[in-house]
PDB file of C-alpha atoms and ligand atoms in Angstrom:
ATOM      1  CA  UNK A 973       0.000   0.000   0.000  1.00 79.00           C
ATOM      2  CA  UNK A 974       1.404   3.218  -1.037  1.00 90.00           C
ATOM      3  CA  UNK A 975       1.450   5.984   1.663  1.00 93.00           C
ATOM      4  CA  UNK A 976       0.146   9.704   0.403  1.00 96.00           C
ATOM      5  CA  UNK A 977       2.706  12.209   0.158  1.00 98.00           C
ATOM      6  CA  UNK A 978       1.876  16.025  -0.274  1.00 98.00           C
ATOM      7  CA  UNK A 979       5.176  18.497  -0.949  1.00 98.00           C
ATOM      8  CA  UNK A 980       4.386  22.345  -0.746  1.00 98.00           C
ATOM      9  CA  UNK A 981       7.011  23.929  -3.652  1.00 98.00           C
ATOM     10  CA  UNK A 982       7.688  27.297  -1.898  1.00 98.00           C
ATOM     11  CA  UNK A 983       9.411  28.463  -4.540  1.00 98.00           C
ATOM     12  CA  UNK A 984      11.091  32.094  -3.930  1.00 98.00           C
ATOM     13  CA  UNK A 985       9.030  32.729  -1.188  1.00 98.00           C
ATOM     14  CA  UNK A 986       9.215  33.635   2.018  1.00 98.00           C
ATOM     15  CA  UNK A 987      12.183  34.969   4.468  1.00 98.00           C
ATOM     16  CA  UNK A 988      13.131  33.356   7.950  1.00 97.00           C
ATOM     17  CA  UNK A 989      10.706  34.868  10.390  1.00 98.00           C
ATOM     18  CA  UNK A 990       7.695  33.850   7.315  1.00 98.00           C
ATOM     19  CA  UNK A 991       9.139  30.293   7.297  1.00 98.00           C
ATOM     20  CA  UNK A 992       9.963  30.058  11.139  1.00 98.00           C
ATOM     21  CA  UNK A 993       6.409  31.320  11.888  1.00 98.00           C
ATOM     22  CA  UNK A 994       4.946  28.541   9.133  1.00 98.00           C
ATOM     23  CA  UNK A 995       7.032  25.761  10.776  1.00 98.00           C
ATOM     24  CA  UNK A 996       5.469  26.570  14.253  1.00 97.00           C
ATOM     25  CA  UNK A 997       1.801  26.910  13.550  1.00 97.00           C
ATOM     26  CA  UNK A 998       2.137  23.483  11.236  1.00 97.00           C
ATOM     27  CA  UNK A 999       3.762  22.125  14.063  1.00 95.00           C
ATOM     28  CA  UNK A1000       0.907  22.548  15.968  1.00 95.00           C
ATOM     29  CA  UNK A1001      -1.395  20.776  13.529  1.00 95.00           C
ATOM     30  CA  UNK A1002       0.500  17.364  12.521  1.00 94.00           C
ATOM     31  CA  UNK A1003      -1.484  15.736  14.868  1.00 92.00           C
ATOM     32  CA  UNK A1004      -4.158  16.153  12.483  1.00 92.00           C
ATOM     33  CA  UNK A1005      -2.684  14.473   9.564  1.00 91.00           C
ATOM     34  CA  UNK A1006      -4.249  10.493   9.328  1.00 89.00           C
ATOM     35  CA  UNK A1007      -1.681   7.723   9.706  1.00 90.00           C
ATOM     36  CA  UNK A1008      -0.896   7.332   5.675  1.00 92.00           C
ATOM     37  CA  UNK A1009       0.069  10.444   4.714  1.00 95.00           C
ATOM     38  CA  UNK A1010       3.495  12.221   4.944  1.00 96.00           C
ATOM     39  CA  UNK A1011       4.255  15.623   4.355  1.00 97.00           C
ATOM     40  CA  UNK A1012       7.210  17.946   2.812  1.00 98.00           C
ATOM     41  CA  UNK A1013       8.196  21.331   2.426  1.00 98.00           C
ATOM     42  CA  UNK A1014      10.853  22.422  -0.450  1.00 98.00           C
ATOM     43  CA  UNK A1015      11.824  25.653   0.596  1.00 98.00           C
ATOM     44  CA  UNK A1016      14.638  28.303  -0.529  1.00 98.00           C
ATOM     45  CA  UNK A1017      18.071  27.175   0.563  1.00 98.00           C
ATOM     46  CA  UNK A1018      18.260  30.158   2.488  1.00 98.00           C
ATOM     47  CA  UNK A1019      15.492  28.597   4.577  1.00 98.00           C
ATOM     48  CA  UNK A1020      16.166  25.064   4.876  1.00 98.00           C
ATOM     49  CA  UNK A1021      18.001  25.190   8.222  1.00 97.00           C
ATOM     50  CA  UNK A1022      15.496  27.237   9.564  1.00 97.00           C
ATOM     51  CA  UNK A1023      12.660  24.658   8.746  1.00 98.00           C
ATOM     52  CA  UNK A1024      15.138  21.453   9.427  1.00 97.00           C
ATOM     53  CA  UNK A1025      15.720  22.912  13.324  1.00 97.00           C
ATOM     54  CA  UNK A1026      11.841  23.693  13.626  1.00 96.00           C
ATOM     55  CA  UNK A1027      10.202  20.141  12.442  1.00 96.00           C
ATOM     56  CA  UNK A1028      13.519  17.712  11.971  1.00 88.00           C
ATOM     57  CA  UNK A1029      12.286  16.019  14.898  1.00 91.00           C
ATOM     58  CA  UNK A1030       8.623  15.335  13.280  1.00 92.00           C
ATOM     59  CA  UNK A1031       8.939  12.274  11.353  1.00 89.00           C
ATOM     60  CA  UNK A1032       6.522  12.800   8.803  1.00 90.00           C
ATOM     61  CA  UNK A1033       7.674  16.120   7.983  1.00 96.00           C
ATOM     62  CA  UNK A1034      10.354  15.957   5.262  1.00 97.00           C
ATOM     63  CA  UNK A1035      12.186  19.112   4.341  1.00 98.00           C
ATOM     64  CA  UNK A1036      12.982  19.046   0.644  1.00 98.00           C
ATOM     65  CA  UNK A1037      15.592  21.311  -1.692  1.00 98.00           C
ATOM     66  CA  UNK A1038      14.229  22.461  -5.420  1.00 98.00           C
ATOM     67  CA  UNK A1039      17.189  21.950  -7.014  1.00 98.00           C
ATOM     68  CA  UNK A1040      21.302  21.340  -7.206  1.00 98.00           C
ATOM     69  CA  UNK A1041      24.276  20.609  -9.212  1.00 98.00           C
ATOM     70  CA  UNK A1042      24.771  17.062 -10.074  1.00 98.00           C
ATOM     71  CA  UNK A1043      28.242  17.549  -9.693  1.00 98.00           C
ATOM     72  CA  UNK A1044      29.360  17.607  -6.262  1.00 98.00           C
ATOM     73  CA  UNK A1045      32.178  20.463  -6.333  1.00 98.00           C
ATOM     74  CA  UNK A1046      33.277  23.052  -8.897  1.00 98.00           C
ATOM     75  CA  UNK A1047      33.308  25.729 -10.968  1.00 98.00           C
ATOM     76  CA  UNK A1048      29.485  26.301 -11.309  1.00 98.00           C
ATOM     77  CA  UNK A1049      29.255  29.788 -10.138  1.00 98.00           C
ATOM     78  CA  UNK A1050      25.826  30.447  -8.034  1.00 97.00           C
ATOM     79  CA  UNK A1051      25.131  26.566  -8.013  1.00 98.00           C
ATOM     80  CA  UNK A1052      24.491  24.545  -4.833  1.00 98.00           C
ATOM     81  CA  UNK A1053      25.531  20.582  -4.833  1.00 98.00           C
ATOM     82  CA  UNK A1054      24.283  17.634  -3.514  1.00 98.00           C
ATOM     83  CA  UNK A1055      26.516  17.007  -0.645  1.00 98.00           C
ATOM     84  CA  UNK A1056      25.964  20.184   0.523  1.00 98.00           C
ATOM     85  CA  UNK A1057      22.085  19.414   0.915  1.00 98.00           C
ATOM     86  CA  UNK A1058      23.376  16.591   2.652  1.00 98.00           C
ATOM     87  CA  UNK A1059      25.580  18.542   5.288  1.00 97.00           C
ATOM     88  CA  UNK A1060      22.008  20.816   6.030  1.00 97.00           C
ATOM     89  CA  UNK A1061      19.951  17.506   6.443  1.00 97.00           C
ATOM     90  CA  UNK A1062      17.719  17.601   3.566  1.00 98.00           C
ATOM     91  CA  UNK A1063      15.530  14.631   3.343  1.00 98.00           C
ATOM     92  CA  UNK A1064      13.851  15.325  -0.453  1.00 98.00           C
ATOM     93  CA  UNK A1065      15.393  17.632  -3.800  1.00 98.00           C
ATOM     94  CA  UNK A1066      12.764  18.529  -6.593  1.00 98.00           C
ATOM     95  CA  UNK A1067      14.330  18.084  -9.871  1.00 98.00           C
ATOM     96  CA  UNK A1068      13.275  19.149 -13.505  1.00 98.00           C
ATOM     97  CA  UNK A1069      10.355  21.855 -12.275  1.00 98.00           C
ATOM     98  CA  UNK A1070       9.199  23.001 -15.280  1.00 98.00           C
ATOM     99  CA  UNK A1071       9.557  26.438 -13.932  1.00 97.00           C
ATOM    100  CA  UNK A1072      13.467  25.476 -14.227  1.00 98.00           C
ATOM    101  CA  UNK A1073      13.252  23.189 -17.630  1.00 98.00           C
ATOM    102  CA  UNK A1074      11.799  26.618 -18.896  1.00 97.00           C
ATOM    103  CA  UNK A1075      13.932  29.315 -17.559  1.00 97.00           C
ATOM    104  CA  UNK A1076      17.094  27.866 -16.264  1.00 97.00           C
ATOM    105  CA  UNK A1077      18.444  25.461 -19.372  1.00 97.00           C
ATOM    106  CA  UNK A1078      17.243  22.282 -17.388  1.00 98.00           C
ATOM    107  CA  UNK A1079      17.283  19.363 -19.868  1.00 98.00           C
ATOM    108  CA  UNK A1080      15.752  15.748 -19.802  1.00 98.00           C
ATOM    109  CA  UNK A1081      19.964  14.899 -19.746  1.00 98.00           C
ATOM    110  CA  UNK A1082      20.719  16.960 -17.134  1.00 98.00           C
ATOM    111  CA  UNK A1083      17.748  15.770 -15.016  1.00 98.00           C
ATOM    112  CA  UNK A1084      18.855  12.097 -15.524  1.00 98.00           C
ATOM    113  CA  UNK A1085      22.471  13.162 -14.250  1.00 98.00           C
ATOM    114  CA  UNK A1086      20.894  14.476 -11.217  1.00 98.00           C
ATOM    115  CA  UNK A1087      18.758  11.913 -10.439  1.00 98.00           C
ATOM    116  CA  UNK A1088      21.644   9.575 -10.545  1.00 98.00           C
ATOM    117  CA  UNK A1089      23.535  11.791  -8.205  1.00 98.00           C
ATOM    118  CA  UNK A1090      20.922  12.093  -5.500  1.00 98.00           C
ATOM    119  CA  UNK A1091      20.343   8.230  -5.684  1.00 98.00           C
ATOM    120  CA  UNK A1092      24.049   7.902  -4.548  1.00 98.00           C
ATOM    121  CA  UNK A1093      22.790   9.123  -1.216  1.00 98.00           C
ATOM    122  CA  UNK A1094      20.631   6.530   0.768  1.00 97.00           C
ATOM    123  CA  UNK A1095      18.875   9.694   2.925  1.00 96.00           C
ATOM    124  CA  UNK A1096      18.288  12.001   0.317  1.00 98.00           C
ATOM    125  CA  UNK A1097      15.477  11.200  -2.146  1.00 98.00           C
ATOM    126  CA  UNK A1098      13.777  12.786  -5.241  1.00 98.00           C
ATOM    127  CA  UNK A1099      11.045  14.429  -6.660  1.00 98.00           C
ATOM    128  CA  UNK A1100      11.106  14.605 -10.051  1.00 98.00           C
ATOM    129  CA  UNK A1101       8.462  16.673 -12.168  1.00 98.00           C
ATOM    130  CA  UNK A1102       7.038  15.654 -15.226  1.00 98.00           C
ATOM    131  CA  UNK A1103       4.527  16.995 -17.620  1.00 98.00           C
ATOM    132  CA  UNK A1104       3.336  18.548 -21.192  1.00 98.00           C
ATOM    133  CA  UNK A1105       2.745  22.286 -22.500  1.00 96.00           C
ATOM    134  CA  UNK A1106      -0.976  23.715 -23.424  1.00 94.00           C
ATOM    135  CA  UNK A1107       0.344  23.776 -27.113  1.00 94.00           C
ATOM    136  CA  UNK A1108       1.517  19.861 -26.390  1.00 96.00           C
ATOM    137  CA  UNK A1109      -1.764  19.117 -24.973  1.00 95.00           C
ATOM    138  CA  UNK A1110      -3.636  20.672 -27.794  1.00 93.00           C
ATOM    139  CA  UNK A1111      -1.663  18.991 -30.305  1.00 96.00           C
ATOM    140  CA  UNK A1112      -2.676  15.440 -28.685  1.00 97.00           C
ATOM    141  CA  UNK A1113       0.934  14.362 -27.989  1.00 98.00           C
ATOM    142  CA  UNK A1114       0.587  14.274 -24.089  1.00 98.00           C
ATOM    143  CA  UNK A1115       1.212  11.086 -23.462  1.00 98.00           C
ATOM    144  CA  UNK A1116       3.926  10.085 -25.744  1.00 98.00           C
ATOM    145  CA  UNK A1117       5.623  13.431 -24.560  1.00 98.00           C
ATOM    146  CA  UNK A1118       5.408  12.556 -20.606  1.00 98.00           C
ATOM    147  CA  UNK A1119       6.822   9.239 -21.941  1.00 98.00           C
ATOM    148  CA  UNK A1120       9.753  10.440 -23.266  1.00 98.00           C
ATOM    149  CA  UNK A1121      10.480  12.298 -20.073  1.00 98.00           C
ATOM    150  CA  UNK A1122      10.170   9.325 -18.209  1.00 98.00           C
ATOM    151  CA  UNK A1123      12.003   7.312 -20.493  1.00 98.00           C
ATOM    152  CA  UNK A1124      15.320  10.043 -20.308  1.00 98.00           C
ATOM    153  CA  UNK A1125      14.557  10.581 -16.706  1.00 98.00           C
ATOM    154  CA  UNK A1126      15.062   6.716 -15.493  1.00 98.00           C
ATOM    155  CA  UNK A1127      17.896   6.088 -18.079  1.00 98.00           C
ATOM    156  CA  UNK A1128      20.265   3.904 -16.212  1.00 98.00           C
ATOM    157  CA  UNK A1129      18.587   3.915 -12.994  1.00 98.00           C
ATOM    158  CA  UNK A1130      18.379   0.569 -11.125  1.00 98.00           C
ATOM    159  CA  UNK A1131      15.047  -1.280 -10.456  1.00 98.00           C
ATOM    160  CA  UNK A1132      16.018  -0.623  -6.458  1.00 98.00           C
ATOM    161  CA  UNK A1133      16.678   3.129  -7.467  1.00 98.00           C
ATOM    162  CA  UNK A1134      13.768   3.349  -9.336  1.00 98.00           C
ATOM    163  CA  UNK A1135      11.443   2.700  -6.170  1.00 98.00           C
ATOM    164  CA  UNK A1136      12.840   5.810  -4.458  1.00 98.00           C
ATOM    165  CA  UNK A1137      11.754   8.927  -7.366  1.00 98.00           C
ATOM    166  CA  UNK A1138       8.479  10.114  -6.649  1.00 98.00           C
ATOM    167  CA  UNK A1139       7.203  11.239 -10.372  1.00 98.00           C
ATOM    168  CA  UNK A1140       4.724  14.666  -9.856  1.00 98.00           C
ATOM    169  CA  UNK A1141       3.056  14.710 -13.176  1.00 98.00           C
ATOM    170  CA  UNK A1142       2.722  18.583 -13.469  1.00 98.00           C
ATOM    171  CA  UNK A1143       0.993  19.922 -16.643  1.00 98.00           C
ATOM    172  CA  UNK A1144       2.460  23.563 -17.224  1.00 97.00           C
ATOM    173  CA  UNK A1145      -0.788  24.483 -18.300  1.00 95.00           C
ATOM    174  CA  UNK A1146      -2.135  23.915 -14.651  1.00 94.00           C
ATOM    175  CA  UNK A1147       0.859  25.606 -12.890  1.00 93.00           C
ATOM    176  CA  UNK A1148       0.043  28.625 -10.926  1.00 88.00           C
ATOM    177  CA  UNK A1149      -2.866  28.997 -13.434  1.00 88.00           C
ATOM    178  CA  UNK A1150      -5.580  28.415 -11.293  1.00 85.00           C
ATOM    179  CA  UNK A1151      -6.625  26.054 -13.857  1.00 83.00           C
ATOM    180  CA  UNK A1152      -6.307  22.321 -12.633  1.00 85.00           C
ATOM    181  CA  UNK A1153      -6.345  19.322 -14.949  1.00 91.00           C
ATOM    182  CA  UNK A1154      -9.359  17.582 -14.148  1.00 96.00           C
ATOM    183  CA  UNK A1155      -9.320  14.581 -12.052  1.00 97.00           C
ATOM    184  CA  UNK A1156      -9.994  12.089 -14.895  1.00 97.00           C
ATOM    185  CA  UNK A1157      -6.742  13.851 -17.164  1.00 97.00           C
ATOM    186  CA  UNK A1158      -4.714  13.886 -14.080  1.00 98.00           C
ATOM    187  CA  UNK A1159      -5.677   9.986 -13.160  1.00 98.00           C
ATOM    188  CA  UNK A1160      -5.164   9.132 -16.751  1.00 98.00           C
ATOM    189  CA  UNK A1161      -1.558  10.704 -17.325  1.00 98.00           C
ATOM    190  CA  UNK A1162      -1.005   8.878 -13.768  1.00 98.00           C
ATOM    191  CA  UNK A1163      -1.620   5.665 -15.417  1.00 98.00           C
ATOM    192  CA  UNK A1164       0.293   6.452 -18.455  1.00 98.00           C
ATOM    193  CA  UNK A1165       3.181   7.269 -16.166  1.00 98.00           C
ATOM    194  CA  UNK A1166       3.046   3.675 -14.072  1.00 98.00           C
ATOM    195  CA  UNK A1167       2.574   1.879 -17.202  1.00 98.00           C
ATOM    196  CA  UNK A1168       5.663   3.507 -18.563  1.00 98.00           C
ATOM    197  CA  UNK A1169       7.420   2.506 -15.015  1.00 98.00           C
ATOM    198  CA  UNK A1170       6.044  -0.680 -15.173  1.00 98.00           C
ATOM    199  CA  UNK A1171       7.449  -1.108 -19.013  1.00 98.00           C
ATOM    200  CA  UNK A1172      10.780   0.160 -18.048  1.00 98.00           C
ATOM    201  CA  UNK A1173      10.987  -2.117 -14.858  1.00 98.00           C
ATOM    202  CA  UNK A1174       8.144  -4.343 -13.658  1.00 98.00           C
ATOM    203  CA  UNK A1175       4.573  -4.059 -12.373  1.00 98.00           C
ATOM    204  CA  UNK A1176       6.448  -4.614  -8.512  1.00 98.00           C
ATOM    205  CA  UNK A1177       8.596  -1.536  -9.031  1.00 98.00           C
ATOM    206  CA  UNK A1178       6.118   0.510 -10.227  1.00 98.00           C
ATOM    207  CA  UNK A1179       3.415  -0.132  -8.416  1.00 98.00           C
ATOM    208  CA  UNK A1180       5.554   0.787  -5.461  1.00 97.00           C
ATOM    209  CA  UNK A1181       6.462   4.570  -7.199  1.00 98.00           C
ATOM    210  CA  UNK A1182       5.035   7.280  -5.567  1.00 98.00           C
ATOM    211  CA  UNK A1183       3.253   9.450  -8.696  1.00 98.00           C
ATOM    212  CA  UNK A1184       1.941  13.268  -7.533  1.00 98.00           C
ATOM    213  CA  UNK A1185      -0.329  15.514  -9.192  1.00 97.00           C
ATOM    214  CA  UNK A1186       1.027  19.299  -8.898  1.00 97.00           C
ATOM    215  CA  UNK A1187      -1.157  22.309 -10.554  1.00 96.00           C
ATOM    216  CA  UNK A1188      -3.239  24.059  -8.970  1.00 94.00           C
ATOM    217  CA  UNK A1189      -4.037  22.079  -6.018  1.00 96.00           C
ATOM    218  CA  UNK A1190      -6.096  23.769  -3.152  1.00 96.00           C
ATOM    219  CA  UNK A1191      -8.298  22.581  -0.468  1.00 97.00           C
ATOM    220  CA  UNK A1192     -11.236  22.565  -2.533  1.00 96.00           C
ATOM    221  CA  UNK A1193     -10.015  20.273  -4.977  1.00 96.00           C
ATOM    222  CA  UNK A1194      -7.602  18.032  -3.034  1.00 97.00           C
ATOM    223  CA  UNK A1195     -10.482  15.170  -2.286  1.00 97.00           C
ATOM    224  CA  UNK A1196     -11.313  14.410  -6.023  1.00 97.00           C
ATOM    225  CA  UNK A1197      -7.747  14.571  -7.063  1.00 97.00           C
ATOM    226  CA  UNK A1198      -6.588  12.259  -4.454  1.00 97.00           C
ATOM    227  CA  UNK A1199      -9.121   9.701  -4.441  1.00 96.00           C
ATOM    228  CA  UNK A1200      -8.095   8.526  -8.016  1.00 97.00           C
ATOM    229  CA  UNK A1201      -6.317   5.284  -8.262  1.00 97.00           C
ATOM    230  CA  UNK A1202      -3.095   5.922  -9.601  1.00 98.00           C
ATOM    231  CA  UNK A1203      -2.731   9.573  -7.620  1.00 98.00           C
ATOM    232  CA  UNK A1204      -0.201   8.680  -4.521  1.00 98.00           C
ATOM    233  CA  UNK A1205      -0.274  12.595  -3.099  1.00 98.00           C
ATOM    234  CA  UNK A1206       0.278  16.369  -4.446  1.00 98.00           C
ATOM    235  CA  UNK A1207       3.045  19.122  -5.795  1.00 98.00           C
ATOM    236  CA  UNK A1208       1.419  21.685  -4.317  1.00 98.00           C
ATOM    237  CA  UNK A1209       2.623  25.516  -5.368  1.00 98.00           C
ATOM    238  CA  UNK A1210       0.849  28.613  -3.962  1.00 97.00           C
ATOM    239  CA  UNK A1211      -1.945  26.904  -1.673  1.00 98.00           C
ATOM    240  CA  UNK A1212       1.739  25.333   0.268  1.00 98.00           C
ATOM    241  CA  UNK A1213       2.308  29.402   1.669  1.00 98.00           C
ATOM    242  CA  UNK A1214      -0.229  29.167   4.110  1.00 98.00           C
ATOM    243  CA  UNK A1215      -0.171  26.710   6.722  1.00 98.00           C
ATOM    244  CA  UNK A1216      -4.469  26.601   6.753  1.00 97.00           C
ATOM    245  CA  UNK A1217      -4.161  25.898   2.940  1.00 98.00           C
ATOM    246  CA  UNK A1218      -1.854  23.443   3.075  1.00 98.00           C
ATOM    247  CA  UNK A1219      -3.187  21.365   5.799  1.00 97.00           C
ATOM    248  CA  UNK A1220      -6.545  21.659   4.279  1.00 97.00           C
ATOM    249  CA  UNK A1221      -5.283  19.673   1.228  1.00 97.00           C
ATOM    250  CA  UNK A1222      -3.271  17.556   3.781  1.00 97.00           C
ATOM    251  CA  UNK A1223      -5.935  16.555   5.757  1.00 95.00           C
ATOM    252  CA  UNK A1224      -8.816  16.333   2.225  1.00 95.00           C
ATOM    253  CA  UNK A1225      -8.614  12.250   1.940  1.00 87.00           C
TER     254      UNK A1225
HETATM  255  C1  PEP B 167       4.255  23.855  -8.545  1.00 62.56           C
HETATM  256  O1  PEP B 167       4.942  24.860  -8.475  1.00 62.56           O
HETATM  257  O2  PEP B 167       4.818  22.759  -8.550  1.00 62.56           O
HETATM  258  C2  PEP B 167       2.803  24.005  -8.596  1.00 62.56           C
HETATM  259  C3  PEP B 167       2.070  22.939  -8.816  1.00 62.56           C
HETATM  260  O3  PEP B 167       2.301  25.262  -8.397  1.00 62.56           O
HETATM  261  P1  PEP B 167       0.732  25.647  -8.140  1.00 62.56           P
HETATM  262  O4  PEP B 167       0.210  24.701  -7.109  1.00 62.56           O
HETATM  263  O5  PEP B 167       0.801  27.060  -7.651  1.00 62.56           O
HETATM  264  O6  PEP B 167       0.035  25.501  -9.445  1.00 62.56           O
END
């Protein structure tokens, strides 16, 4: 039985005192969260210590990074590796956000590269974020596209390795939109994804791979979207800054 994980994406948001304050009123509210479900927060680096000295303790809090270098030391000016997240106690790193596949060069090679670096480490795990463009949608190619991504993504990633990426399926036409896929297109790209896994691997691994939904997400519509079969939890971007939001979707199942 797979267990439910939601991840709020902070993005570049919030400074100390906003993060400190968020880590002690969710604190206070864990208690509300039902026995299957684990929670994250990826926050700025700047904030990760912050958050890992506030709720390190809480064992179904993991405290996640949103990206790094896939090589561990260098001359990559403004870049942040791996074993550094490991020195700060990160337990989770998002890799290939669209928001950084579109604006910061990310590729489907150099999100393979990083997934293979991360897997290295046996207490850091990964997120990695999948999904099509409006124009991609339109055009009918979703699923072949999300594929593909998988298909790079996994390249040369152990059956055992494969067990430990959770894939959020996050179509960029849903992102920060306000415009969620509907639970049926999110279930069915869900599917596609496991089937891929299970094609790459076997029906074992993939039916143990987490798979998230991420666009959009809010209180409101967390219930639907998580009570579909092949949805194991939620990428959750703007309804993660408040603490009321996020335990709302949290606490929806
Ligand atoms: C995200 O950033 O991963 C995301 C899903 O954002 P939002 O929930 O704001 O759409």
């Amino acid at each position: 039985m797979r267990r439910l994980l939601i991840a709020g994406n902070w993005k570049m948001h919030k400074n100390k005192a906003e993060a400190s304050a968020f880590a002690q009123e969710l604190k206070g509210k864990i208690s509300q969260l039902s026995e299957n479900v684990d929670i994250a927060i990826c926050a700025p680096f700047t904030q990760l210590d912050t958050l890992i000295e506030a709720l390190g303790d809480e064992k179904r809090v993991l405290i996640g990074a949103q990206n790094a270098h896939y090589e561990d030391a260098g001359a990559f000016t403004g870049e942040i590796s791996i074993p550094m997240l490991k020195e700060v106690g990160v337990d989770l790193l998002i890799i290939g956000h669209s928001e950084r596949r579109q604006y910061f060069g990310e590729t489907d090679e150099t999100v393979n590269l990083k997934l293979k670096r991360i897997l290295k480490e046996e207490d850091i795990n990964p997120i990695l974020c999948v999904g099509e463009s409006l124009e991609i949608r339109e055009s009918g190619e979703e699923n072949s596209f999300v594929e593909s991504q998988i298909v790079a993504a996994f390249k040369d990633i152990s059956a055992e390795d494969a067990k430990r990426i959770t894939v959020a399926y996050e179509p960029i036409w849903a992102i920060g939109t306000g415009k969620t896929a509907s639970s049926q297109q999110a279930q069915d790209m869900c599917k596609v994804i496991r089937q891929k896994i299970s094609d790459l691997y076997s029906d074992a691994v993939s039916d143990e791979v987490i798979i998230q939904y991420g666009g959009s997400v809010k209180p409101a519509n967390a219930k639907e979207l998580l009570s579909m079969e092949d949805i194991d939890g939620a990428l959750v971007g703007g309804a993660s800054l408040k603490v009321e939001d996020f335990v709302g979707i949290c606490t929806a199942k």
